[in-house]
Short mmCIF file of C-alpha atoms in Angstrom, two decimals:
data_model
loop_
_atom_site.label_atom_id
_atom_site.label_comp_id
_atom_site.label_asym_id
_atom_site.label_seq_id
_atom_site.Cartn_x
_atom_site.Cartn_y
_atom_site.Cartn_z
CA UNK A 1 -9.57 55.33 -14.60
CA UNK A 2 -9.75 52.84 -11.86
CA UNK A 3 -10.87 49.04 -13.26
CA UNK A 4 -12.92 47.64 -10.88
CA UNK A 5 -15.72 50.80 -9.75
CA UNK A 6 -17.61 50.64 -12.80
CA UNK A 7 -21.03 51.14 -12.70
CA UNK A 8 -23.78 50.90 -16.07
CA UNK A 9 -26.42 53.56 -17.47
CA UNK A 10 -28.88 51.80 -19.89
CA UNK A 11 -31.21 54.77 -21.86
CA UNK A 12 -32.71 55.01 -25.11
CA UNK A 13 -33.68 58.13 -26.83
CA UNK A 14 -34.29 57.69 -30.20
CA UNK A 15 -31.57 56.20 -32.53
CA UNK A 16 -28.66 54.83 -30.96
CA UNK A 17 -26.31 56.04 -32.76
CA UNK A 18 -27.04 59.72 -31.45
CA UNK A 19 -26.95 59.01 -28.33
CA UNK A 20 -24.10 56.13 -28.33
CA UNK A 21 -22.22 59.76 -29.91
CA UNK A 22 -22.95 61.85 -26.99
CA UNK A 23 -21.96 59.65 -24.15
CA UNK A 24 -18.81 58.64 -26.03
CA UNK A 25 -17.36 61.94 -25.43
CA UNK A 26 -18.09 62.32 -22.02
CA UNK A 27 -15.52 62.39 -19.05
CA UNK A 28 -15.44 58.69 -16.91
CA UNK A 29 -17.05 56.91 -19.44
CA UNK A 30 -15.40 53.91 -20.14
CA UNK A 31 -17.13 52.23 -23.05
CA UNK A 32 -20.91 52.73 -24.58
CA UNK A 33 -22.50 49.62 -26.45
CA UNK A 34 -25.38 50.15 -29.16
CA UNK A 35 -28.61 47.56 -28.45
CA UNK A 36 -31.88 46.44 -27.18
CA UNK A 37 -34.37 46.39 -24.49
CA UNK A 38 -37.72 46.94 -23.16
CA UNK A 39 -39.12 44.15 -25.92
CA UNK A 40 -40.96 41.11 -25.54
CA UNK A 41 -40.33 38.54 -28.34
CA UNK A 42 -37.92 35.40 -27.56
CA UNK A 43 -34.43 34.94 -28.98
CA UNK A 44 -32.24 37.82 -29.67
CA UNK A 45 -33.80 40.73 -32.27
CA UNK A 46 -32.13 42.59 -34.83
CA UNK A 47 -32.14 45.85 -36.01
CA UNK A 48 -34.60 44.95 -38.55
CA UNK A 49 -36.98 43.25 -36.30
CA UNK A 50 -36.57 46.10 -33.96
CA UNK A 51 -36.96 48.91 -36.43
CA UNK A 52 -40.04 47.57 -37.52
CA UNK A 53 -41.56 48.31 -34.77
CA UNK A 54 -42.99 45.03 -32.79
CA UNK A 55 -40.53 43.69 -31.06
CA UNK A 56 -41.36 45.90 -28.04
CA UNK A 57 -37.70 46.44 -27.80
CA UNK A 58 -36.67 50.37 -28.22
CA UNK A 59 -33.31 51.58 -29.14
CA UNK A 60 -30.43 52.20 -26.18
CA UNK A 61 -27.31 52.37 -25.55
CA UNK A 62 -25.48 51.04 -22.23
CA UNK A 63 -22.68 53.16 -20.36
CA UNK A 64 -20.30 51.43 -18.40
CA UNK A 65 -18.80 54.41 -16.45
CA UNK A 66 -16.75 55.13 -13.40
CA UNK A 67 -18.28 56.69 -10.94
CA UNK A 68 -15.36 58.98 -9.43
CA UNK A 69 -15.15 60.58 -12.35
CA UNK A 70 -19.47 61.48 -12.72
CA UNK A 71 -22.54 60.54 -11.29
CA UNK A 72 -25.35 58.53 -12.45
CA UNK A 73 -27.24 61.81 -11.90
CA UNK A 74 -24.90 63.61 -13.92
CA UNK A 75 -25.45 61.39 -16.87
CA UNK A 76 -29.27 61.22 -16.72
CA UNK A 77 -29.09 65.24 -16.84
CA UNK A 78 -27.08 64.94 -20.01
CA UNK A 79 -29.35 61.63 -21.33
CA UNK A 80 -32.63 64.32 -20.64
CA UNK A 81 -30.72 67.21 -22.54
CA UNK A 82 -29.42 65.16 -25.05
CA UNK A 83 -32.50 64.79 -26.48
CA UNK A 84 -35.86 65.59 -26.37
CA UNK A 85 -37.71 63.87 -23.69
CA UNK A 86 -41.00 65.64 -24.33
CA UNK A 87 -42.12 63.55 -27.46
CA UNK A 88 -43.73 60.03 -27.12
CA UNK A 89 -42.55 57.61 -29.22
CA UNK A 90 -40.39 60.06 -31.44
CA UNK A 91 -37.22 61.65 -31.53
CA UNK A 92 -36.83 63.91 -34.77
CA UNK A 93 -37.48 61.79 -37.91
CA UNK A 94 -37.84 58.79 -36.09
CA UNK A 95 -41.27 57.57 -35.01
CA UNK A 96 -42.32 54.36 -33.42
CA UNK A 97 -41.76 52.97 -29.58
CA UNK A 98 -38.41 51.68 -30.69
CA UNK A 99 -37.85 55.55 -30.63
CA UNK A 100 -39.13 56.35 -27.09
CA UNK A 101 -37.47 58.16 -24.62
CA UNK A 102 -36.34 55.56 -21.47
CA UNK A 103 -34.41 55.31 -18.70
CA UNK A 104 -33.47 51.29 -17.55
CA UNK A 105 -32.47 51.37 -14.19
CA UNK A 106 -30.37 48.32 -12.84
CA UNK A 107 -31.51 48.57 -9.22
CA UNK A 108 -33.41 50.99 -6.29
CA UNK A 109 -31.00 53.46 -6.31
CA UNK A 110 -31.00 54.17 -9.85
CA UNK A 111 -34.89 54.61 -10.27
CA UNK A 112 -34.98 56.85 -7.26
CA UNK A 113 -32.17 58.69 -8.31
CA UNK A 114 -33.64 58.62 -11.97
CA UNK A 115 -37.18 60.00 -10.97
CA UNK A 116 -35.80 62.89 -9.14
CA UNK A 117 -33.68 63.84 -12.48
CA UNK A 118 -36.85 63.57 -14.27
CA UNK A 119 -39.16 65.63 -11.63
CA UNK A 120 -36.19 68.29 -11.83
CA UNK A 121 -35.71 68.73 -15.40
CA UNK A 122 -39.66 69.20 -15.80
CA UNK A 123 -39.00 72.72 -15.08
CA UNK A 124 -36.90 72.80 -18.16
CA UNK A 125 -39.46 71.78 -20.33
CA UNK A 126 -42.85 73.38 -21.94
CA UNK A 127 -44.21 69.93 -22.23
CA UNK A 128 -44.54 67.02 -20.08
CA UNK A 129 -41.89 64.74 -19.80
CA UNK A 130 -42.77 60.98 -21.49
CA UNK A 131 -39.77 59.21 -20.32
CA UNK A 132 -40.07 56.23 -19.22
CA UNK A 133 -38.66 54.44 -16.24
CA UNK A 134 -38.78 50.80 -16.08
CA UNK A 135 -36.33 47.98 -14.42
CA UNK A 136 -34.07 46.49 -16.57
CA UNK A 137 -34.89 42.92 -17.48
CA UNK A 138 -32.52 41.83 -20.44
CA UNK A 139 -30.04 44.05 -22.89
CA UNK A 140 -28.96 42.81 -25.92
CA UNK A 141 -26.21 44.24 -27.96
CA UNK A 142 -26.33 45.40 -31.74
CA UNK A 143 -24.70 44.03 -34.57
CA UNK A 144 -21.44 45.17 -34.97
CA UNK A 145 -22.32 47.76 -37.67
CA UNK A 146 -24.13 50.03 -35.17
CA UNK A 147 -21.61 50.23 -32.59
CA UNK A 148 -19.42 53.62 -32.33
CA UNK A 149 -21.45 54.45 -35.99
CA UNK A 150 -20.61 57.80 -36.09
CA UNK A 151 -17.12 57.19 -35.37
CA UNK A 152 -16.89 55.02 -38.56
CA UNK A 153 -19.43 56.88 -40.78
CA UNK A 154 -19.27 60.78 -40.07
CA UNK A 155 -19.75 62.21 -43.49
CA UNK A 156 -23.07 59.98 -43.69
CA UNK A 157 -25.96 61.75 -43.99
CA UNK A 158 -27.70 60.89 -40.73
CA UNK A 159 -24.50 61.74 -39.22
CA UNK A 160 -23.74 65.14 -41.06
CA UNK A 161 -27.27 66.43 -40.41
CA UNK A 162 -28.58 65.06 -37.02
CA UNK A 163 -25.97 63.88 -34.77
CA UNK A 164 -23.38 66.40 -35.63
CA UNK A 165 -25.35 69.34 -34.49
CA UNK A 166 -26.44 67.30 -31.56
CA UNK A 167 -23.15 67.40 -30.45
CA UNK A 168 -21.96 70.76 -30.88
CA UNK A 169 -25.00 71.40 -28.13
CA UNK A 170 -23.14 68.77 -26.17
CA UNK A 171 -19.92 70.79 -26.12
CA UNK A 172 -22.06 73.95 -25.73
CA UNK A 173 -24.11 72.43 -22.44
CA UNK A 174 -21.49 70.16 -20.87
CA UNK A 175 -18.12 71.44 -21.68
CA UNK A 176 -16.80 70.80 -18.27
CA UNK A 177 -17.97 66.60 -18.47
CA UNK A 178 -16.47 66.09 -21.80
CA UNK A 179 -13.03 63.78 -22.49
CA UNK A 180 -11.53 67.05 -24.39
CA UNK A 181 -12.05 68.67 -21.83
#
């Protein structure tokens, strides 16, 4: 991969660690970083604060990928298949607006790009789509623990039951944009 073309995806849809697993294996992406965003409260929160549920902040990851290798549009396809976009404030198990389903766009090109994934993919869907789309103010990364978790933790329960299956859909849906490819 090239150095200096990188470009960043910041999303959230649900826990991070399921979604910090999918984009891991994909083809072009250079690194994915468990955090924060979307919150409101000063200083820097942590996972407890955020799991609570009033920080304001919701789980996400942040993709630094490179561009020659897949599309922003690309990735928001397999961000809004990865998961299901259809459920406010929930993914699974998990409940609360740290939860949500959102897309953090890091300038005009992304949002416009990002509503016209999200207009598309509503044909896909029985339900409404409740992602939301909002301009990226601050991101701030996890503790260590959570990043690459199911790298470091796959016979873990979470990991055995939820994010496994998750991504043998991934290899199902994408084959052709994975690493293993």
């Amino acid at each position: 991969m090239s150095t200096n073309n990188f470009e960043i995806l910041t999303v959230g849809g649900g826990c991070f660690w399921c979604i910090e697993a999918v984009f891991n294996e994909i083809k072009g992406v250079e690194k994915v970083v468990s955090g924060y965003s979307g919150g409101n409260v000063p200083g820097t929160p942590t996972y407890r604060e955020v799991c609570s549920g009033l920080t304001g902040h919701a789980e996400v990851i942040q993709v630094t990928y490179d561009p020659n290798f897949i599309s922003y549009e690309e990735l928001l396809v397999i961000f809004m298949t990865s998961h299901d976009p259809t459920t406010l404030n929930r993914q699974g198990a998990d409940v609360g607006t740290q939860y949500r389903s959102v897309i953090f766009y890091h300038n005009d090109d992304q949002k416009d790009i990002a509503e016209v994934v999200i207009n598309e993919m509503s044909n896909y869907y029985d339900s409404p789509i409740v992602t939301e789309l909002a301009p990226l103010d601050k991101f701030f990364e996890a503790e260590l623990e959570h990043q690459n978790y199911y790298a470091n933790n796959q016979t873990q329960g979470y990991c055995s039951f939820v994010i496994t299956p998750k991504l043998t859909k991934l290899r199902k849906m994408h084959a052709d944009k994975l690493k293993s490819a």
